Amino acid sequence: MMKPPPAAPPASSSAGDPPNNPNTTTATTTTTAVAKPEYIRVCLRLRPMNKLEESRRSRHCVEVHEGAKSLTVDSPLEGEYDFSFDQIFDESTPQSAVYEYTASKIGEYLLAGFNCALISYGQTGTGKTH
């Protein structure tokens, strides 16, 4: 008989608190000062227009709202769609800022004993491995 998956953390817990699971053991140490990691963070990096898009005088169809956490996509055929993210990086954001926000702490978390993953998704040639 298979065990059911562990229950999700209560809605009142913060994103950095571990789930309340009796089957999970945690160890603490006083020598490592690593903050509790967030479980999932979803970020978006917008690319600049390519030369073909510029030569066709294409328009920007994405509007990033103040605070860089939400945007609206304006599709001429489908209408407007709103999306929210933990962070949105526009075309002018330097690579160092993207790295600092998304990946700089992963090594610390890994060495502190946390399971870590960084997943990049996007079209080939758009700079995921930059």
GROMACS .gro file of N, CA and C in nm:
model
  390
    1MET      N    1   0.084  -0.118   0.000
    1MET     CA    2   0.000   0.000   0.000
    1MET      C    3   0.088   0.124   0.000
    2MET      N    4   0.061   0.216  -0.090
    2MET     CA    5   0.142   0.337  -0.100
    2MET      C    6   0.095   0.441  -0.001
    3LYS      N    7   0.191   0.517   0.051
    3LYS     CA    8   0.157   0.627   0.140
    3LYS      C    9   0.107   0.745   0.058
    4PRO      N   10   0.012   0.822   0.109
    4PRO     CA   11  -0.032   0.941   0.037
    4PRO      C   12   0.080   1.045   0.044
    5PRO      N   13   0.084   1.139  -0.052
    5PRO     CA   14   0.187   1.242  -0.048
    5PRO      C   15   0.169   1.328   0.076
    6PRO      N   16   0.280   1.390   0.124
    6PRO     CA   17   0.269   1.475   0.242
    6PRO      C   18   0.175   1.592   0.217
    7ALA      N   19   0.112   1.636   0.322
    7ALA     CA   20   0.018   1.747   0.312
    7ALA      C   21   0.093   1.875   0.280
    8ALA      N   22   0.025   1.965   0.211
    8ALA     CA   23   0.084   2.095   0.178
    8ALA      C   24   0.096   2.176   0.307
    9PRO      N   25   0.192   2.270   0.312
    9PRO     CA   26   0.204   2.353   0.430
    9PRO      C   27   0.079   2.437   0.450
   10PRO      N   28   0.048   2.472   0.576
   10PRO     CA   29  -0.071   2.553   0.600
   10PRO      C   30  -0.060   2.686   0.528
   11ALA      N   31  -0.174   2.741   0.490
   11ALA     CA   32  -0.178   2.866   0.414
   11ALA      C   33  -0.117   2.981   0.492
   12SER      N   34  -0.113   2.973   0.623
   12SER     CA   35  -0.062   3.085   0.702
   12SER      C   36   0.089   3.085   0.713
   13SER      N   37   0.157   2.977   0.670
   13SER     CA   38   0.302   2.975   0.683
   13SER      C   39   0.364   3.061   0.575
   14SER      N   40   0.482   3.116   0.602
   14SER     CA   41   0.550   3.198   0.503
   14SER      C   42   0.621   3.107   0.404
   15ALA      N   43   0.662   3.163   0.290
   15ALA     CA   44   0.723   3.083   0.184
   15ALA      C   45   0.852   3.017   0.228
   16GLY      N   46   0.920   3.069   0.331
   16GLY     CA   47   1.047   3.013   0.373
   16GLY      C   48   1.035   2.908   0.481
   17ASP      N   49   0.917   2.884   0.537
   17ASP     CA   50   0.901   2.785   0.643
   17ASP      C   51   0.890   2.646   0.585
   18PRO      N   52   0.957   2.546   0.648
   18PRO     CA   53   0.944   2.409   0.597
   18PRO      C   54   0.804   2.357   0.620
   19PRO      N   55   0.758   2.262   0.536
   19PRO     CA   56   0.624   2.209   0.555
   19PRO      C   57   0.613   2.136   0.688
   20ASN      N   58   0.494   2.132   0.741
   20ASN     CA   59   0.467   2.067   0.868
   20ASN      C   60   0.443   1.919   0.841
   21ASN      N   61   0.549   1.841   0.822
   21ASN     CA   62   0.538   1.702   0.783
   21ASN      C   63   0.605   1.616   0.889
   22PRO      N   64   0.533   1.525   0.956
   22PRO     CA   65   0.593   1.443   1.062
   22PRO      C   66   0.695   1.344   1.008
   23ASN      N   67   0.695   1.315   0.877
   23ASN     CA   68   0.791   1.222   0.819
   23ASN      C   69   0.923   1.289   0.782
   24THR      N   70   0.934   1.418   0.804
   24THR     CA   71   1.053   1.493   0.767
   24THR      C   72   1.137   1.520   0.891
   25THR      N   73   1.266   1.495   0.879
   25THR     CA   74   1.356   1.527   0.989
   25THR      C   75   1.439   1.647   0.948
   26THR      N   76   1.461   1.735   1.040
   26THR     CA   77   1.545   1.850   1.011
   26THR      C   78   1.658   1.856   1.112
   27ALA      N   79   1.772   1.900   1.064
   27ALA     CA   80   1.888   1.916   1.152
   27ALA      C   81   1.924   2.063   1.156
   28THR      N   82   1.967   2.109   1.269
   28THR     CA   83   2.010   2.248   1.281
   28THR      C   84   2.156   2.252   1.322
   29THR      N   85   2.220   2.358   1.282
   29THR     CA   86   2.359   2.378   1.319
   29THR      C   87   2.380   2.524   1.349
   30THR      N   88   2.474   2.551   1.436
   30THR     CA   89   2.501   2.690   1.472
   30THR      C   90   2.617   2.746   1.392
   31THR      N   91   2.683   2.665   1.311
   31THR     CA   92   2.798   2.712   1.236
   31THR      C   93   2.761   2.769   1.100
   32THR      N   94   2.643   2.740   1.049
   32THR     CA   95   2.603   2.788   0.918
   32THR      C   96   2.492   2.891   0.935
   33ALA      N   97   2.513   3.008   0.876
   33ALA     CA   98   2.413   3.114   0.883
   33ALA      C   99   2.348   3.129   0.746
   34VAL      N  100   2.266   3.033   0.708
   34VAL     CA  101   2.198   3.035   0.580
   34VAL      C  102   2.050   3.058   0.605
   35ALA      N  103   1.995   3.156   0.536
   35ALA     CA  104   1.851   3.183   0.549
   35ALA      C  105   1.772   3.068   0.490
   36LYS      N  106   1.650   3.051   0.538
   36LYS     CA  107   1.564   2.946   0.483
   36LYS      C  108   1.531   2.979   0.339
   37PRO      N  109   1.547   2.882   0.248
   37PRO     CA  110   1.521   2.911   0.107
   37PRO      C  111   1.371   2.917   0.079
   38GLU      N  112   1.337   2.983  -0.030
   38GLU     CA  113   1.200   2.982  -0.078
   38GLU      C  114   1.181   2.852  -0.154
   39TYR      N  115   1.061   2.797  -0.151
   39TYR     CA  116   1.037   2.671  -0.220
   39TYR      C  117   1.037   2.688  -0.371
   40ILE      N  118   0.962   2.781  -0.420
   40ILE     CA  119   0.953   2.803  -0.565
   40ILE      C  120   0.951   2.953  -0.591
   41ARG      N  121   1.031   2.993  -0.687
   41ARG     CA  122   1.033   3.133  -0.729
   41ARG      C  123   1.021   3.132  -0.881
   42VAL      N  124   0.927   3.206  -0.936
   42VAL     CA  125   0.906   3.211  -1.081
   42VAL      C  126   0.939   3.351  -1.129
   43CYS      N  127   1.039   3.357  -1.218
   43CYS     CA  128   1.085   3.485  -1.271
   43CYS      C  129   1.074   3.485  -1.423
   44LEU      N  130   1.070   3.603  -1.479
   44LEU     CA  131   1.061   3.618  -1.623
   44LEU      C  132   1.165   3.719  -1.667
   45ARG      N  133   1.237   3.683  -1.773
   45ARG     CA  134   1.331   3.778  -1.831
   45ARG      C  135   1.287   3.804  -1.974
   46LEU      N  136   1.261   3.931  -2.005
   46LEU     CA  137   1.219   3.969  -2.139
   46LEU      C  138   1.342   3.991  -2.226
   47ARG      N  139   1.334   3.948  -2.348
   47ARG     CA  140   1.445   3.969  -2.441
   47ARG      C  141   1.420   4.093  -2.524
   48PRO      N  142   1.526   4.155  -2.573
   48PRO     CA  143   1.505   4.269  -2.664
   48PRO      C  144   1.455   4.219  -2.799
   49MET      N  145   1.400   4.308  -2.877
   49MET     CA  146   1.357   4.269  -3.011
   49MET      C  147   1.479   4.232  -3.094
   50ASN      N  148   1.461   4.132  -3.181
   50ASN     CA  149   1.570   4.094  -3.270
   50ASN      C  150   1.568   4.183  -3.395
   51LYS      N  151   1.667   4.167  -3.480
   51LYS     CA  152   1.679   4.253  -3.599
   51LYS      C  153   1.561   4.240  -3.693
   52LEU      N  154   1.509   4.119  -3.708
   52LEU     CA  155   1.393   4.100  -3.795
   52LEU      C  156   1.272   4.175  -3.741
   53GLU      N  157   1.249   4.166  -3.611
   53GLU     CA  158   1.136   4.236  -3.551
   53GLU      C  159   1.152   4.387  -3.565
   54GLU      N  160   1.275   4.436  -3.548
   54GLU     CA  161   1.300   4.580  -3.563
   54GLU      C  162   1.280   4.624  -3.707
   55SER      N  163   1.328   4.543  -3.804
   55SER     CA  164   1.314   4.581  -3.946
   55SER      C  165   1.168   4.583  -3.989
   56ARG      N  166   1.085   4.501  -3.926
   56ARG     CA  167   0.941   4.500  -3.958
   56ARG      C  168   0.865   4.605  -3.877
   57ARG      N  169   0.936   4.680  -3.796
   57ARG     CA  170   0.876   4.782  -3.709
   57ARG      C  171   0.770   4.721  -3.618
   58SER      N  172   0.802   4.603  -3.566
   58SER     CA  173   0.711   4.535  -3.473
   58SER      C  174   0.694   4.620  -3.348
   59ARG      N  175   0.583   4.603  -3.283
   59ARG     CA  176   0.559   4.678  -3.159
   59ARG      C  177   0.579   4.586  -3.039
   60HIS      N  178   0.612   4.644  -2.927
   60HIS     CA  179   0.622   4.566  -2.803
   60HIS      C  180   0.481   4.525  -2.761
   61CYS      N  181   0.461   4.398  -2.736
   61CYS     CA  182   0.328   4.351  -2.699
   61CYS      C  183   0.320   4.321  -2.549
   62VAL      N  184   0.429   4.351  -2.474
   62VAL     CA  185   0.432   4.324  -2.331
   62VAL      C  186   0.450   4.455  -2.256
   63GLU      N  187   0.362   4.479  -2.161
   63GLU     CA  188   0.373   4.598  -2.076
   63GLU      C  189   0.398   4.552  -1.933
   64VAL      N  190   0.516   4.588  -1.879
   64VAL     CA  191   0.550   4.553  -1.741
   64VAL      C  192   0.495   4.662  -1.651
   65HIS      N  193   0.422   4.622  -1.547
   65HIS     CA  194   0.362   4.719  -1.456
   65HIS      C  195   0.458   4.759  -1.345
   66GLU      N  196   0.431   4.869  -1.281
   66GLU     CA  197   0.517   4.920  -1.175
   66GLU      C  198   0.539   4.813  -1.068
   67GLY      N  199   0.663   4.803  -1.021
   67GLY     CA  200   0.696   4.704  -0.920
   67GLY      C  201   0.758   4.579  -0.981
   68ALA      N  202   0.755   4.566  -1.113
   68ALA     CA  203   0.816   4.455  -1.188
   68ALA      C  204   0.772   4.318  -1.137
   69LYS      N  205   0.643   4.305  -1.105
   69LYS     CA  206   0.592   4.177  -1.060
   69LYS      C  207   0.473   4.129  -1.144
   70SER      N  208   0.420   4.215  -1.230
   70SER     CA  209   0.309   4.174  -1.316
   70SER      C  210   0.323   4.241  -1.451
   71LEU      N  211   0.258   4.181  -1.550
   71LEU     CA  212   0.264   4.236  -1.686
   71LEU      C  213   0.136   4.204  -1.760
   72THR      N  214   0.117   4.275  -1.870
   72THR     CA  215   0.005   4.251  -1.958
   72THR      C  216   0.059   4.222  -2.096
   73VAL      N  217   0.012   4.112  -2.156
   73VAL     CA  218   0.046   4.078  -2.294
   73VAL      C  219  -0.072   4.117  -2.380
   74ASP      N  220  -0.047   4.199  -2.483
   74ASP     CA  221  -0.152   4.246  -2.572
   74ASP      C  222  -0.138   4.172  -2.705
   75SER      N  223  -0.222   4.073  -2.725
   75SER     CA  224  -0.221   3.996  -2.848
   75SER      C  225  -0.325   4.054  -2.944
   76PRO      N  226  -0.284   4.092  -3.065
   76PRO     CA  227  -0.380   4.149  -3.159
   76PRO      C  228  -0.497   4.054  -3.191
   77LEU      N  229  -0.470   3.924  -3.187
   77LEU     CA  230  -0.575   3.828  -3.222
   77LEU      C  231  -0.651   3.776  -3.101
   78GLU      N  232  -0.585   3.768  -2.987
   78GLU     CA  233  -0.645   3.705  -2.869
   78GLU      C  234  -0.688   3.802  -2.759
   79GLY      N  235  -0.645   3.926  -2.766
   79GLY     CA  236  -0.678   4.024  -2.662
   79GLY      C  237  -0.568   4.036  -2.558
   80GLU      N  238  -0.602   4.091  -2.443
   80GLU     CA  239  -0.504   4.114  -2.337
   80GLU      C  240  -0.509   4.005  -2.231
   81TYR      N  241  -0.389   3.970  -2.183
   81TYR     CA  242  -0.376   3.871  -2.076
   81TYR      C  243  -0.282   3.927  -1.970
   82ASP      N  244  -0.319   3.910  -1.845
   82ASP     CA  245  -0.235   3.955  -1.734
   82ASP      C  246  -0.167   3.836  -1.669
   83PHE      N  247  -0.040   3.854  -1.629
   83PHE     CA  248   0.038   3.751  -1.563
   83PHE      C  249   0.113   3.812  -1.446
   84SER      N  250   0.136   3.733  -1.341
   84SER     CA  251   0.212   3.777  -1.225
   84SER      C  252   0.330   3.684  -1.203
   85PHE      N  253   0.441   3.739  -1.157
   85PHE     CA  254   0.564   3.665  -1.132
   85PHE      C  255   0.624   3.716  -1.002
   86ASP      N  256   0.722   3.642  -0.949
   86ASP     CA  257   0.795   3.690  -0.833
   86ASP      C  258   0.884   3.807  -0.871
   87GLN      N  259   0.936   3.805  -0.994
   87GLN     CA  260   1.019   3.915  -1.043
   87GLN      C  261   1.019   3.912  -1.194
   88ILE      N  262   1.015   4.030  -1.256
   88ILE     CA  263   1.025   4.043  -1.401
   88ILE      C  264   1.147   4.127  -1.431
   89PHE      N  265   1.232   4.077  -1.519
   89PHE     CA  266   1.350   4.150  -1.563
   89PHE      C  267   1.326   4.197  -1.705
   90ASP      N  268   1.337   4.328  -1.728
   90ASP     CA  269   1.313   4.379  -1.863
   90ASP      C  270   1.437   4.364  -1.950
   91GLU      N  271   1.429   4.414  -2.072
   91GLU     CA  272   1.536   4.398  -2.170
   91GLU      C  273   1.668   4.462  -2.127
   92SER      N  274   1.661   4.564  -2.043
   92SER     CA  275   1.782   4.638  -2.005
   92SER      C  276   1.848   4.585  -1.878
   93THR      N  277   1.791   4.484  -1.814
   93THR     CA  278   1.848   4.431  -1.690
   93THR      C  279   1.978   4.357  -1.720
   94PRO      N  280   2.087   4.392  -1.650
   94PRO     CA  281   2.214   4.322  -1.675
   94PRO      C  282   2.210   4.177  -1.624
   95GLN      N  283   2.291   4.093  -1.686
   95GLN     CA  284   2.298   3.952  -1.648
   95GLN      C  285   2.332   3.935  -1.500
   96SER      N  286   2.418   4.022  -1.447
   96SER     CA  287   2.458   4.011  -1.306
   96SER      C  288   2.340   4.029  -1.211
   97ALA      N  289   2.246   4.116  -1.246
   97ALA     CA  290   2.128   4.137  -1.162
   97ALA      C  291   2.036   4.016  -1.166
   98VAL      N  292   2.022   3.955  -1.283
   98VAL     CA  293   1.939   3.834  -1.295
   98VAL      C  294   2.001   3.722  -1.212
   99TYR      N  295   2.132   3.704  -1.223
   99TYR     CA  296   2.203   3.601  -1.146
   99TYR      C  297   2.187   3.625  -0.996
  100GLU      N  298   2.208   3.747  -0.953
  100GLU     CA  299   2.201   3.779  -0.810
  100GLU      C  300   2.065   3.743  -0.751
  101TYR      N  301   1.958   3.775  -0.823
  101TYR     CA  302   1.824   3.749  -0.772
  101TYR      C  303   1.785   3.602  -0.782
  102THR      N  304   1.823   3.536  -0.893
  102THR     CA  305   1.771   3.402  -0.918
  102THR      C  306   1.862   3.289  -0.872
  103ALA      N  307   1.994   3.305  -0.876
  103ALA     CA  308   2.081   3.189  -0.858
  103ALA      C  309   2.192   3.204  -0.756
  104SER      N  310   2.219   3.322  -0.708
  104SER     CA  311   2.338   3.342  -0.624
  104SER      C  312   2.336   3.263  -0.493
  105LYS      N  313   2.221   3.236  -0.438
  105LYS     CA  314   2.213   3.167  -0.308
  105LYS      C  315   2.200   3.015  -0.319
  106ILE      N  316   2.181   2.963  -0.440
  106ILE     CA  317   2.157   2.820  -0.457
  106ILE      C  318   2.273   2.737  -0.404
  107GLY      N  319   2.396   2.778  -0.430
  107GLY     CA  320   2.512   2.705  -0.380
  107GLY      C  321   2.515   2.698  -0.228
  108GLU      N  322   2.483   2.807  -0.162
  108GLU     CA  323   2.478   2.808  -0.015
  108GLU      C  324   2.372   2.712   0.037
  109TYR      N  325   2.254   2.714  -0.025
  109TYR     CA  326   2.146   2.626   0.017
  109TYR      C  327   2.184   2.480  -0.003
  110LEU      N  328   2.248   2.451  -0.115
  110LEU     CA  329   2.289   2.315  -0.145
  110LEU      C  330   2.389   2.265  -0.041
  111LEU      N  331   2.487   2.347  -0.008
  111LEU     CA  332   2.586   2.307   0.091
  111LEU      C  333   2.529   2.299   0.232
  112ALA      N  334   2.417   2.366   0.256
  112ALA     CA  335   2.351   2.359   0.386
  112ALA      C  336   2.258   2.238   0.396
  113GLY      N  337   2.249   2.160   0.287
  113GLY     CA  338   2.170   2.038   0.293
  113GLY      C  339   2.034   2.043   0.228
  114PHE      N  340   2.001   2.153   0.163
  114PHE     CA  341   1.871   2.164   0.096
  114PHE      C  342   1.881   2.108  -0.045
  115ASN      N  343   1.774   2.049  -0.096
  115ASN     CA  344   1.765   2.010  -0.236
  115ASN      C  345   1.739   2.135  -0.318
  116CYS      N  346   1.811   2.150  -0.427
  116CYS     CA  347   1.799   2.272  -0.507
  116CYS      C  348   1.786   2.238  -0.655
  117ALA      N  349   1.717   2.325  -0.727
  117ALA     CA  350   1.709   2.312  -0.873
  117ALA      C  351   1.687   2.451  -0.931
  118LEU      N  352   1.750   2.476  -1.043
  118LEU     CA  353   1.729   2.599  -1.118
  118LEU      C  354   1.690   2.555  -1.258
  119ILE      N  355   1.570   2.587  -1.299
  119ILE     CA  356   1.518   2.543  -1.427
  119ILE      C  357   1.500   2.666  -1.516
  120SER      N  358   1.564   2.665  -1.631
  120SER     CA  359   1.550   2.773  -1.728
  120SER      C  360   1.474   2.719  -1.847
  121TYR      N  361   1.378   2.794  -1.892
  121TYR     CA  362   1.293   2.750  -2.003
  121TYR      C  363   1.285   2.863  -2.104
  122GLY      N  364   1.299   2.831  -2.229
  122GLY     CA  365   1.285   2.933  -2.332
  122GLY      C  366   1.333   2.885  -2.465
  123GLN      N  367   1.311   2.967  -2.565
  123GLN     CA  368   1.347   2.934  -2.702
  123GLN      C  369   1.499   2.921  -2.715
  124THR      N  370   1.543   2.833  -2.803
  124THR     CA  371   1.685   2.814  -2.829
  124THR      C  372   1.747   2.946  -2.873
  125GLY      N  373   1.865   2.975  -2.817
  125GLY     CA  374   1.939   3.095  -2.857
  125GLY      C  375   1.897   3.222  -2.788
  126THR      N  376   1.820   3.213  -2.679
  126THR     CA  377   1.775   3.335  -2.612
  126THR      C  378   1.856   3.369  -2.487
  127GLY      N  379   1.968   3.298  -2.462
  127GLY     CA  380   2.057   3.338  -2.354
  127GLY      C  381   2.038   3.267  -2.222
  128LYS      N  382   1.979   3.150  -2.220
  128LYS     CA  383   1.958   3.079  -2.092
  128LYS      C  384   2.089   3.039  -2.026
  129THR      N  385   2.191   3.006  -2.104
  129THR     CA  386   2.318   2.962  -2.048
  129THR      C  387   2.422   3.072  -2.048
  130HIS      N  388   2.382   3.192  -2.063
  130HIS     CA  389   2.472   3.307  -2.070
  130HIS      C  390   2.560   3.313  -1.947
   0.00000   0.00000   0.00000
